[in-house]
XYZ file of C-alpha atoms in Angstrom:
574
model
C 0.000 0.000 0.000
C 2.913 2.500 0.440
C 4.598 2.807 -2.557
C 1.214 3.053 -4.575
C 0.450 5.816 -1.862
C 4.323 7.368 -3.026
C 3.620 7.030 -6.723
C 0.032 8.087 -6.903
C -1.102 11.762 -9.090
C -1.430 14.332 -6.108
C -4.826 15.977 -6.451
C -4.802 19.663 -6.305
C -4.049 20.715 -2.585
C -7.173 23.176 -2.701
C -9.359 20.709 -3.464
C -8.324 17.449 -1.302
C -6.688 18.947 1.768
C -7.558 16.387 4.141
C -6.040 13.716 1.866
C -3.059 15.816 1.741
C -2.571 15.852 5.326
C -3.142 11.727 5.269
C -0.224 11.480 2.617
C 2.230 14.019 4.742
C 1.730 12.056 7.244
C 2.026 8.807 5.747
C 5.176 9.776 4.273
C 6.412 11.185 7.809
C 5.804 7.761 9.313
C 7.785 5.737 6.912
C 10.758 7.904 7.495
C 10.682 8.166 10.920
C 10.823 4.155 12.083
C 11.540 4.696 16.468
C 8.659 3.444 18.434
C 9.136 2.846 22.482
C 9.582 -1.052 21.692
C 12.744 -0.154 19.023
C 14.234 2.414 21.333
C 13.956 -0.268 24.416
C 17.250 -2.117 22.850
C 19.653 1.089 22.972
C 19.137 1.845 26.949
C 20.051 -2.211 26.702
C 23.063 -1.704 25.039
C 23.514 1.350 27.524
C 22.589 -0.644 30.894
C 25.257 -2.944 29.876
C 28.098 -0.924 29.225
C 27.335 0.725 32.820
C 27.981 -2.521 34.094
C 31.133 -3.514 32.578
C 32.259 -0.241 33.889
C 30.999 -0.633 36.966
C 32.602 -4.036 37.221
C 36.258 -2.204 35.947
C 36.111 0.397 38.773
C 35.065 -2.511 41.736
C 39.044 -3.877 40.267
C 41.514 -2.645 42.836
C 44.706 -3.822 40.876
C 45.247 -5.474 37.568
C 48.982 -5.832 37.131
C 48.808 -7.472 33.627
C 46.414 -4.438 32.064
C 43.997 -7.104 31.124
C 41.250 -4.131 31.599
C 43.189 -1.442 29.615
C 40.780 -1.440 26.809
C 38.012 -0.915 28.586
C 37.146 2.622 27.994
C 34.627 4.601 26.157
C 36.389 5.210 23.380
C 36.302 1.955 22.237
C 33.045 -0.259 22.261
C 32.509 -2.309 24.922
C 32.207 -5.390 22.246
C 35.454 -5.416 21.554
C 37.261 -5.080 24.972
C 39.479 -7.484 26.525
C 37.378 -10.512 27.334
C 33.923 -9.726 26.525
C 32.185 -11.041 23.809
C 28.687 -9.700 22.470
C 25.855 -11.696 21.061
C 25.758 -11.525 17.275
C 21.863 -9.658 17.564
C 21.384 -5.915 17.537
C 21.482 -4.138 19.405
C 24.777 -5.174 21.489
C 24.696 -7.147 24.234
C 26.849 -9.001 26.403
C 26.930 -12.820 26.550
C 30.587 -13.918 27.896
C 33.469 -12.444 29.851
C 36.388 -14.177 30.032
C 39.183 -13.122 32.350
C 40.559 -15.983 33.418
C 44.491 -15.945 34.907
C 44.635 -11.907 34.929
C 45.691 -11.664 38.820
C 43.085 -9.074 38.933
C 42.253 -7.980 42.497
C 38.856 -6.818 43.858
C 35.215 -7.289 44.292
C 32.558 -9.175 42.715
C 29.858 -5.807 42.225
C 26.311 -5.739 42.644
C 26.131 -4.288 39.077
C 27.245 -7.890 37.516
C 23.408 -8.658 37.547
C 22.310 -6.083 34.883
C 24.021 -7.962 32.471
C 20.964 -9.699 31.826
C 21.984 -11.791 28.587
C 25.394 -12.901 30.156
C 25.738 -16.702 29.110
C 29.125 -17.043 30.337
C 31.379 -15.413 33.532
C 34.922 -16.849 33.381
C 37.121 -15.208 36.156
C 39.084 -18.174 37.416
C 42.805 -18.312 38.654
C 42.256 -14.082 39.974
C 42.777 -13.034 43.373
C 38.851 -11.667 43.597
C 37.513 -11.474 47.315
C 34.161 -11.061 48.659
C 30.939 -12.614 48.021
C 29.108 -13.594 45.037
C 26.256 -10.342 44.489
C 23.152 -11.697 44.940
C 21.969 -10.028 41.876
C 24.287 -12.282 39.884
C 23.295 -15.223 42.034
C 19.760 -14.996 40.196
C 21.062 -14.378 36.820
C 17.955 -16.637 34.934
C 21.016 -16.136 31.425
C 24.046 -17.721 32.811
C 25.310 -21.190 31.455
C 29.068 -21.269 32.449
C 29.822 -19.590 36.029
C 33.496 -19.831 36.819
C 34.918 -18.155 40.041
C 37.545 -21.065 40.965
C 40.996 -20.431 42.240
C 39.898 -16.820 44.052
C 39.999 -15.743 47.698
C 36.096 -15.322 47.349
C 34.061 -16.168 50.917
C 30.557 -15.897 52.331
C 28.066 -18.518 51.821
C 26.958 -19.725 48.606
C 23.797 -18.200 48.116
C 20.956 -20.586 47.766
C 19.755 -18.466 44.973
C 22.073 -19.634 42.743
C 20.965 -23.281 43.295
C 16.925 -22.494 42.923
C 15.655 -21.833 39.897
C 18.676 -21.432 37.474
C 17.428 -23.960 34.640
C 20.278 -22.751 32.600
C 23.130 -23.504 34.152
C 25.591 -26.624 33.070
C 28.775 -25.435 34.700
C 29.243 -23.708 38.075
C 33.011 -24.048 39.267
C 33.870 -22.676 42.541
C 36.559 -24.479 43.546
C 39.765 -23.273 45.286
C 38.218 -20.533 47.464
C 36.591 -19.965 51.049
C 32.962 -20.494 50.728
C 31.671 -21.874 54.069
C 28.168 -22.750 55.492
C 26.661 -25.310 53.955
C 25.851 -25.969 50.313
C 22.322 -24.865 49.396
C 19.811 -28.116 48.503
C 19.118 -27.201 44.959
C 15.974 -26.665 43.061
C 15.086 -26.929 39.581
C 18.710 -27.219 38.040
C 17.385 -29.418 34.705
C 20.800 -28.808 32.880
C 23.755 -28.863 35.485
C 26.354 -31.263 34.541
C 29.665 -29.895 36.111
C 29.458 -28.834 40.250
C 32.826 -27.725 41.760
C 33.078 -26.589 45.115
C 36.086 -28.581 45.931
C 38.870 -26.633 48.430
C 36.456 -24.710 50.579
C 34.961 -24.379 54.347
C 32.085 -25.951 53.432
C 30.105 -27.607 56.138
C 27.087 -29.341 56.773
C 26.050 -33.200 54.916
C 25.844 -33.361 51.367
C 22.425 -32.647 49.734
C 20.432 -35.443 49.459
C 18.567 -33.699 46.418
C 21.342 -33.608 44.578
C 20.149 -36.873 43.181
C 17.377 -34.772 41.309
C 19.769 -33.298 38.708
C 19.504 -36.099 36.731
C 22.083 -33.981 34.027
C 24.889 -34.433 36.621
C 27.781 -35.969 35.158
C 30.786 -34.589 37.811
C 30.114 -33.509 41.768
C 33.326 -32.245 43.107
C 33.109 -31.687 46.857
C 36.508 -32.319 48.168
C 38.618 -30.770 50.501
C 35.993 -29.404 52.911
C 34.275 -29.666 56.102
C 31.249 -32.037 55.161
C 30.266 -35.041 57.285
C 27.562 -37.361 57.980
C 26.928 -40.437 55.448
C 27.268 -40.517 51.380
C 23.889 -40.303 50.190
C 23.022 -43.232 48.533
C 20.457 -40.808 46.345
C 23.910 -39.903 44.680
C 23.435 -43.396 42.763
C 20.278 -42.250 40.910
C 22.041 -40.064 38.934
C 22.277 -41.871 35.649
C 25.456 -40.601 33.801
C 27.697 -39.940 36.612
C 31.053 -40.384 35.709
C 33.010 -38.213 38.290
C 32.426 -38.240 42.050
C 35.012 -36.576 44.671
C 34.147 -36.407 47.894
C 37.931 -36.636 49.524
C 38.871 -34.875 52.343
C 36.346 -34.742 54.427
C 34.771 -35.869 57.521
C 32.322 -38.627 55.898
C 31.269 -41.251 58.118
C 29.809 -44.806 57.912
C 29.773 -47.274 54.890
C 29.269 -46.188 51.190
C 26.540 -47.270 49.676
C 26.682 -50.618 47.984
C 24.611 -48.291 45.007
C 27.576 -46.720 44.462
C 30.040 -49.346 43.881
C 27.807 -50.708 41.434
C 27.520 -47.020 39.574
C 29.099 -48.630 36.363
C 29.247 -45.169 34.527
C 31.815 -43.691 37.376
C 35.332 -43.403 35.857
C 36.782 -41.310 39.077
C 35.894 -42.150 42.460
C 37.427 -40.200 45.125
C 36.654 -40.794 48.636
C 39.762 -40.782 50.769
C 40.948 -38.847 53.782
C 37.505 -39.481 55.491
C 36.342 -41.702 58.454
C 34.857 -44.419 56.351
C 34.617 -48.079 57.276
C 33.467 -51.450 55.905
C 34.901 -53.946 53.370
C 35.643 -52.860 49.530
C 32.931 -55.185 47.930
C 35.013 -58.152 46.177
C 33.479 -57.899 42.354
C 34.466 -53.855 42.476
C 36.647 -54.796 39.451
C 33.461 -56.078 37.530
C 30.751 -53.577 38.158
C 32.850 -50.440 37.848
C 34.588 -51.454 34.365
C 34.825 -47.459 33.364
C 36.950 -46.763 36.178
C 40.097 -45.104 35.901
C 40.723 -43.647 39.158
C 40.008 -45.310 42.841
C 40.960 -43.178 45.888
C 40.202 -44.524 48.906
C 43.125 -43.616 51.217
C 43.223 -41.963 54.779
C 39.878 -44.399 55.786
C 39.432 -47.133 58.301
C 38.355 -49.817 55.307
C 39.452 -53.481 56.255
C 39.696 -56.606 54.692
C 41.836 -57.700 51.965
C 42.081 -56.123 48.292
C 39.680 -57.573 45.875
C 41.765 -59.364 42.944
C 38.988 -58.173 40.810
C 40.464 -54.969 40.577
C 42.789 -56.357 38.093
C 39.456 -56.591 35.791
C 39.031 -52.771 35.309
C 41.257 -52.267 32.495
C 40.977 -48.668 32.483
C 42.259 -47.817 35.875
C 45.225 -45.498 35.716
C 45.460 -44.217 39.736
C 44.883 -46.626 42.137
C 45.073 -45.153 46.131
C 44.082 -47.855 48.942
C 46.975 -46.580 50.937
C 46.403 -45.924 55.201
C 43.766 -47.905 55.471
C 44.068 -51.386 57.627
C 44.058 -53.516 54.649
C 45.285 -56.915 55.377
C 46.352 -59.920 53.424
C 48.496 -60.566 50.157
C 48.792 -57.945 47.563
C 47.087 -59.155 44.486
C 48.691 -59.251 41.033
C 47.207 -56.265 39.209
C 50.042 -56.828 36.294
C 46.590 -56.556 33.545
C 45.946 -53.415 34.360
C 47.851 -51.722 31.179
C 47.278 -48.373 31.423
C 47.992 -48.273 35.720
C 50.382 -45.540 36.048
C 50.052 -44.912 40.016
C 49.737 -47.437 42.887
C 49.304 -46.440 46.203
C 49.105 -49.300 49.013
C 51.524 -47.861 51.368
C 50.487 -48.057 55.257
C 48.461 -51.101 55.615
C 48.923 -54.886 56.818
C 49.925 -56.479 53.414
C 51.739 -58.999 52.686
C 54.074 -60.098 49.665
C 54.612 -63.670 50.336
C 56.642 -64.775 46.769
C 56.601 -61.298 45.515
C 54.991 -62.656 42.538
C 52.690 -59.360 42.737
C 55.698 -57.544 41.901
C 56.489 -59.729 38.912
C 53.579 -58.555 37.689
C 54.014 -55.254 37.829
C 56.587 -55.469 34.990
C 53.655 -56.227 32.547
C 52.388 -52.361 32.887
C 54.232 -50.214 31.156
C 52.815 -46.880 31.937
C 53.790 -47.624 35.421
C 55.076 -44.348 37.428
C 54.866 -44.264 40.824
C 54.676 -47.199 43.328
C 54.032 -46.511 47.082
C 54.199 -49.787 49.249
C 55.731 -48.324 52.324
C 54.457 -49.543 55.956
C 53.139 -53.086 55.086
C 54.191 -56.267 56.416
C 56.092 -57.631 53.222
C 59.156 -59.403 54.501
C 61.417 -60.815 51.965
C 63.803 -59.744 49.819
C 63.660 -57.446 46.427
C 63.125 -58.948 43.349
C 65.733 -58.596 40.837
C 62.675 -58.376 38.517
C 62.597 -54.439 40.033
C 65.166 -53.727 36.770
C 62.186 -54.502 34.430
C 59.722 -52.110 35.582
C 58.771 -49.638 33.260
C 61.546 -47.689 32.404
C 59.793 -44.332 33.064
C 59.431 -45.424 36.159
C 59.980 -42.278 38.896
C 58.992 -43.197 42.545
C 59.790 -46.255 44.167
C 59.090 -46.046 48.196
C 59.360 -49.329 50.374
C 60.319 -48.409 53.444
C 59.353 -49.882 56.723
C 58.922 -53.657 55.101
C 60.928 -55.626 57.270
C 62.790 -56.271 53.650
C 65.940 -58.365 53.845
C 68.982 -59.315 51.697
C 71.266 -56.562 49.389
C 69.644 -54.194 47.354
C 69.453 -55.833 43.745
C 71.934 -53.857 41.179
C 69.300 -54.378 38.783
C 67.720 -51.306 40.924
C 69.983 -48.905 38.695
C 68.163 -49.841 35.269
C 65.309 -47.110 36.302
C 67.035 -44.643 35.191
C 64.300 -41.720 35.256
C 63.645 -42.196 39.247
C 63.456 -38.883 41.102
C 62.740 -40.928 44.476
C 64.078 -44.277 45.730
C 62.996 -44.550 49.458
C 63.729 -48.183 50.646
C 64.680 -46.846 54.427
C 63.699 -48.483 57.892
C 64.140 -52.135 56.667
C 66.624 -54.766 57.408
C 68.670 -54.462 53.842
C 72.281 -55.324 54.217
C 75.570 -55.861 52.277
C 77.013 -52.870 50.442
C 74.911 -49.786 48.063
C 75.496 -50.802 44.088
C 77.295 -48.853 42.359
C 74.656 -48.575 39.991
C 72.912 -46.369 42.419
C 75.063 -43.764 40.280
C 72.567 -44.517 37.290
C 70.152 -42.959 38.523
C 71.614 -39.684 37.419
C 67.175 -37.720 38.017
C 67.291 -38.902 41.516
C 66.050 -36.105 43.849
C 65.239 -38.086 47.222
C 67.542 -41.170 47.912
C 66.669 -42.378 51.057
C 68.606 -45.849 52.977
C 68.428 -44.726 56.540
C 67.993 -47.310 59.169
C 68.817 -50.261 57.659
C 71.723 -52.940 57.864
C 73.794 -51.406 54.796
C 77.858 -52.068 55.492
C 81.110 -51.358 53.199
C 81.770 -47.325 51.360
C 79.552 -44.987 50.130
C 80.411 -45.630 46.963
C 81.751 -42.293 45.037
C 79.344 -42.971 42.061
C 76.949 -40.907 43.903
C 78.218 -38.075 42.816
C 76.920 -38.429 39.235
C 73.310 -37.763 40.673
C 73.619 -33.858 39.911
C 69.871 -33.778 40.448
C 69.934 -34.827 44.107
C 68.662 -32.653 46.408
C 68.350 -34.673 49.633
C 70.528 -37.708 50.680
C 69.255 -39.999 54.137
C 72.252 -42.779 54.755
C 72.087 -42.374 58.248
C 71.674 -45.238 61.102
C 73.568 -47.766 59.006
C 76.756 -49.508 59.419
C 78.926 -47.506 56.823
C 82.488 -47.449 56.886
C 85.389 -45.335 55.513
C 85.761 -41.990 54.148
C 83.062 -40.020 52.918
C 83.653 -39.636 49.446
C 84.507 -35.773 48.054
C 82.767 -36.412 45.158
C 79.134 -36.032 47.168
C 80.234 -32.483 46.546
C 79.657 -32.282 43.070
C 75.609 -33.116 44.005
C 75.681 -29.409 43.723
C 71.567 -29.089 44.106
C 71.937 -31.238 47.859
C 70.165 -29.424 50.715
C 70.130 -32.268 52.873
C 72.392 -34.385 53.628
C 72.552 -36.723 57.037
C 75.300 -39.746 57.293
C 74.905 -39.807 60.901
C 75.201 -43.282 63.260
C 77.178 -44.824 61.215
C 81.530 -45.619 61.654
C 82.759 -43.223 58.950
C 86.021 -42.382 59.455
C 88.451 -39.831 58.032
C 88.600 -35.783 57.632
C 85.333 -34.303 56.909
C 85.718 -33.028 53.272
C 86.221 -30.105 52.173
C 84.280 -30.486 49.463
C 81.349 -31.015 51.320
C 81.655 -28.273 53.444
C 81.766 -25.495 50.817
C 78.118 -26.888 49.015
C 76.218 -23.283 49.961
C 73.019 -25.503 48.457
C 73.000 -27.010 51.829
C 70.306 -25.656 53.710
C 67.829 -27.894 55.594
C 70.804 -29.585 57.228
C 74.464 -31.214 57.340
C 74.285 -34.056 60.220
C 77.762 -36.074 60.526
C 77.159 -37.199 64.136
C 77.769 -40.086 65.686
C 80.402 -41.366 63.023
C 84.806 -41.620 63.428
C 85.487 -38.908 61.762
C 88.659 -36.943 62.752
C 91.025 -34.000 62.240
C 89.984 -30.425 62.173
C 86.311 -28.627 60.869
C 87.622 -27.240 57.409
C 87.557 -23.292 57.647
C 85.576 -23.869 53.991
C 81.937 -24.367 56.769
C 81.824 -20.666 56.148
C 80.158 -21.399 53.057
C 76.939 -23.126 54.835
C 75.301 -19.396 54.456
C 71.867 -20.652 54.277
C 72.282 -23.904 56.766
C 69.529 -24.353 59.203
C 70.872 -27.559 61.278
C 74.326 -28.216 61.312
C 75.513 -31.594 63.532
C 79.146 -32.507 64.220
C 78.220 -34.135 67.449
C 79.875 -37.366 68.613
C 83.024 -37.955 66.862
C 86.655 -37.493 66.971
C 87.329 -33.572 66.029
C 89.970 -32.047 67.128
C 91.451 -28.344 66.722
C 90.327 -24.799 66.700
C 86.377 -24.382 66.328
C 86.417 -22.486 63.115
C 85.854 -18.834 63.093
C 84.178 -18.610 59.506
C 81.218 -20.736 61.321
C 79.988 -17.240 62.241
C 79.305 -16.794 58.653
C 76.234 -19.144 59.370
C 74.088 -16.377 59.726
C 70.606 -18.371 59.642
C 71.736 -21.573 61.634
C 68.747 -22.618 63.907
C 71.091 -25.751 65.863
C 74.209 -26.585 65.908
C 75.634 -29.313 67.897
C 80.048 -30.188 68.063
C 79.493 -31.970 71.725
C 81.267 -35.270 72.416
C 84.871 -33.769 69.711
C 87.881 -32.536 71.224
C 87.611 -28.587 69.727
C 88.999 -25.800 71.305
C 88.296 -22.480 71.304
C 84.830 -20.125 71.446
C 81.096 -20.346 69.618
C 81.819 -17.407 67.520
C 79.455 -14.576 69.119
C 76.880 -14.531 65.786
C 76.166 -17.913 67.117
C 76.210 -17.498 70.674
C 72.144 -16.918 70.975
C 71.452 -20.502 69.303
């Protein structure tokens, strides 16, 4: 009708004049297109760049100038970390900040974003509360406020009524109370709250998000029983609920949840039996923790059935019995059984071990395992890093086969019964950061081959029955801050090689050994030395005046020598 309106004859204006007036006006209206409804989208556009900068000036400090763009003189679409729908007229759906070290508040203002889809401000150092206003956002999806200093209760707000929301991440702050029962949260798949104060028992109702697929709850103050509700949840695959103060027996529901592949419940005050098919009706799994409880019984050889599992934590428990093979399990890459009542009988468990080849880290310390080690501990996996048996009641010499695993950082066998003398293919080991053989039966030389282990940065040989010289060459370990060779009959001048490592720093104990002459003047060099223990030998001579250089020494003991002379008076207030 409007363009045959436009190109119609005009009749004379005398003659027609009110159908003049109707085709001014027609005209008028088709140039002139702003009706209250169109102008409603520009105060939008306006309400939310008031918001963004309300949110910049609630920033007390951003060191990395993640928020230098954000000024009015360029728009607020295409600042740092916001992104705008692709509608007209502008508005804001995500703002991602994540890692900026930004410091401040979380403002009240955040909640007139009222299309924001997605807040991303993890890894900051943000403190506070979470607004209410943005509590009741009815727009967000993604809400990520992890790794923060935020505090307050959560408000229960954010859990009632928010049928949007699939991730809310809150992890790593210092949230306390307890966490609100939620209410109508159709779409949440992802709930961290893992590393708060959190209090209270887990929600029962939890079990009504049926969209669940990870609850994260570890590392807080919860207690009372697991809900067994949690096993309704049809396609939950990650459950953490470590590091608590859970009580009672999990629900037999739950070890039957065959869709869980990580099931964290350790450091709690849990009790019962680990049912003996676990291996069969949690085939997804690929991580068990179940440390730091009060679980008994033996360790079901099923496990060896769940293919998957890469982490596998029983350790401090009172587990009893023989430890099963588990040498099927392909893709294991960390065993924890340390600090139970197992035993090894043939150490044909071990055996079996060799078979996985992703293997890591193996923790067996504290058990009852008597015998001797395997020679068949040269063909574990040769990426093989920690290896900690200590307090075993092991016997025999330590296999030289032990030096094939060449990329160990720690080799704890210490508190055993091992005798005869240290391999020289301990020198292999050339990533070795921890090398612990303390309190054990170990006779003959340190062997100088220790000084290839350039990575070494703490060395326990003490409470042994080591003889002769300690070798100069522990001097080139030029990363050691600990070193203790005490109760033990060295003999010989105390290097001084090892007395001029300024890396030292946790300690230097030499007591209770043979060792004789003077303290080289070279101790000087112990700048940063917190412990420092001559104690119990045969020193003679002047007491060193450069030990005054040993400006941060917290103890130092030379009782039981033959040294003259005075504490030099840095020292005298130790």
């Amino acid at each position: 009708m409007f363009p045959s309106v436009l190109g119609a004859k005009s009749p004379p204006a005398a003659s027609h004049p009110a159908s003049f007036l109707l085709c001014s006006l027609l005209i008028f209206l088709s140039c002139n297109t702003i009706t209250p409804s169109s102008a409603q989208p520009s105060n939008r556009s306006e309400t939310d760049l008031q918001a963004l900068l309300c949110f910049k000036q609630s920033i007390t400090n951003d060191p990395t100038g993640a928020l230098s763009s954000w000024n009015i003189s360029l728009h607020f679409c295409r600042w740092n970390g916001v992104t705008c729908g692709r509608t007209s007229p502008a508005h804001v759906v995500s703002i991602n900040l994540t890692s900026m070290k930004l410091s401040g508040v979380l403002p009240a203002c955040m909640g007139n974003l009222t299309s924001l889809q997605t807040l991303v401000l993890d890894r900051n150092n943000l403190e506070g509360t979470i607004p209410e206003s943005l509590a009741r956002s009815l727009s967000l999806i993604e809400l990520n406020l992890s790794r923060n200093f935020l505090s307050g209760q959560i408000p229960a707000s954010l859990f009632n009524g928010s049928s949007k929301l699939v991730t809310v991440d809150l992890q790593m702050n210092s949230f306390s109370g307890i966490i609100p029962p939620p209410h109508k949260m159709a779409t949440l798949r992802f709930l961290g709250l893992t590393g708060n104060l959190l209090s209270g028992r887990i929600p029962v109702s939890l079990a009504n998000i049926s969209s669940l697929s990870s609850i994260l709850l570890g590392q807080n103050n919860l207690s009372g029983p697991i809900p067994e509700s949690l096993s309704q949840i049809a396609n939950l695959n990650k459950l953490d609920l470590s590091g608590n103060r859970l009580s009672g027996f999990v629900p037999v529901t739950l070890y039957n949840k065959s869709s869980l592949e990580f099931f964290g419940i350790g450091n709690n005050s849990l009790i019962g039996k680990i049912p003996p098919d676990i291996g069969h009706t949690l085939p997804n799994l690929k991580s068990l923790v179940m440390s730091l409880n009060r679980f008994d019984g033996s360790i079901p050889t099923s496990l060896a059935n769940a293919s998957n599992l890469q982490m596998l934590d029983l350790s401090s428990n009172l587990l009893s019995g023989l430890v099963p093979a588990l040498g099927s399990l392909i893709n294991l890459n960390k065993l924890f059984l340390g600090n139970n009542r197992l035993e090894a009988e043939d150490w044909s468990f071990f055996t079996a071990l060799t078979n996985c080849t992703q293997l890591l880290q193996l923790s067996m310390e504290g058990n009852n395992l008597n015998g001797s080690l395997p020679k068949s501990v040269g063909n574990l996996s040769t990426n093989f890093e920690w290896f900690k048996f200590g307090g075993n009641q092991i016997s025999g010499r330590i296999p030289d086969e032990l030096g094939n695993l060449v990329n160990l950082t720690l080799l704890d066998i210490n508190s055993n019964m091992l005798s005869g003398e240290i391999p020289l293919t301990i020198g292999n080991l050339r990533k070795l950061f921890i090398l612990n053989l303390s309190m054990n039966k170990l006779s003959g030389q340190i062997p100088s081959t220790i000084g290839n282990l350039s990575q070494l940065g703490k060395l326990y040989l003490d409470n042994n029955n080591l003889s002769g010289k300690i070798p100069a060459r522990i001097g080139q370990c030029k990363m050691l801050n600990m070193l203790n060779l005490s109760v033990n009959s060295l003999d010989g001048s105390i290097p001084d090689e090892l007395v001029s490592m300024s890396s030292l720093s946790l300690g230097l104990d030499l007591s209770n050994n043979k060792l004789s002459g003077s303290i080289p003047q070279e101790v000087g060099t112990l700048s940063n030395l917190a412990l420092l223990n001559f104690s119990n030998n045969q020193l003679s001579g002047q007491i060193p005046s450069s030990l005054g250089q040993c400006v941060v020494l917290l103890s130092l003991n030379m009782e039981g020598n033959n040294l003259i002379g005075n504490i030099p008076p840095a020292l005298t207030s130790l």
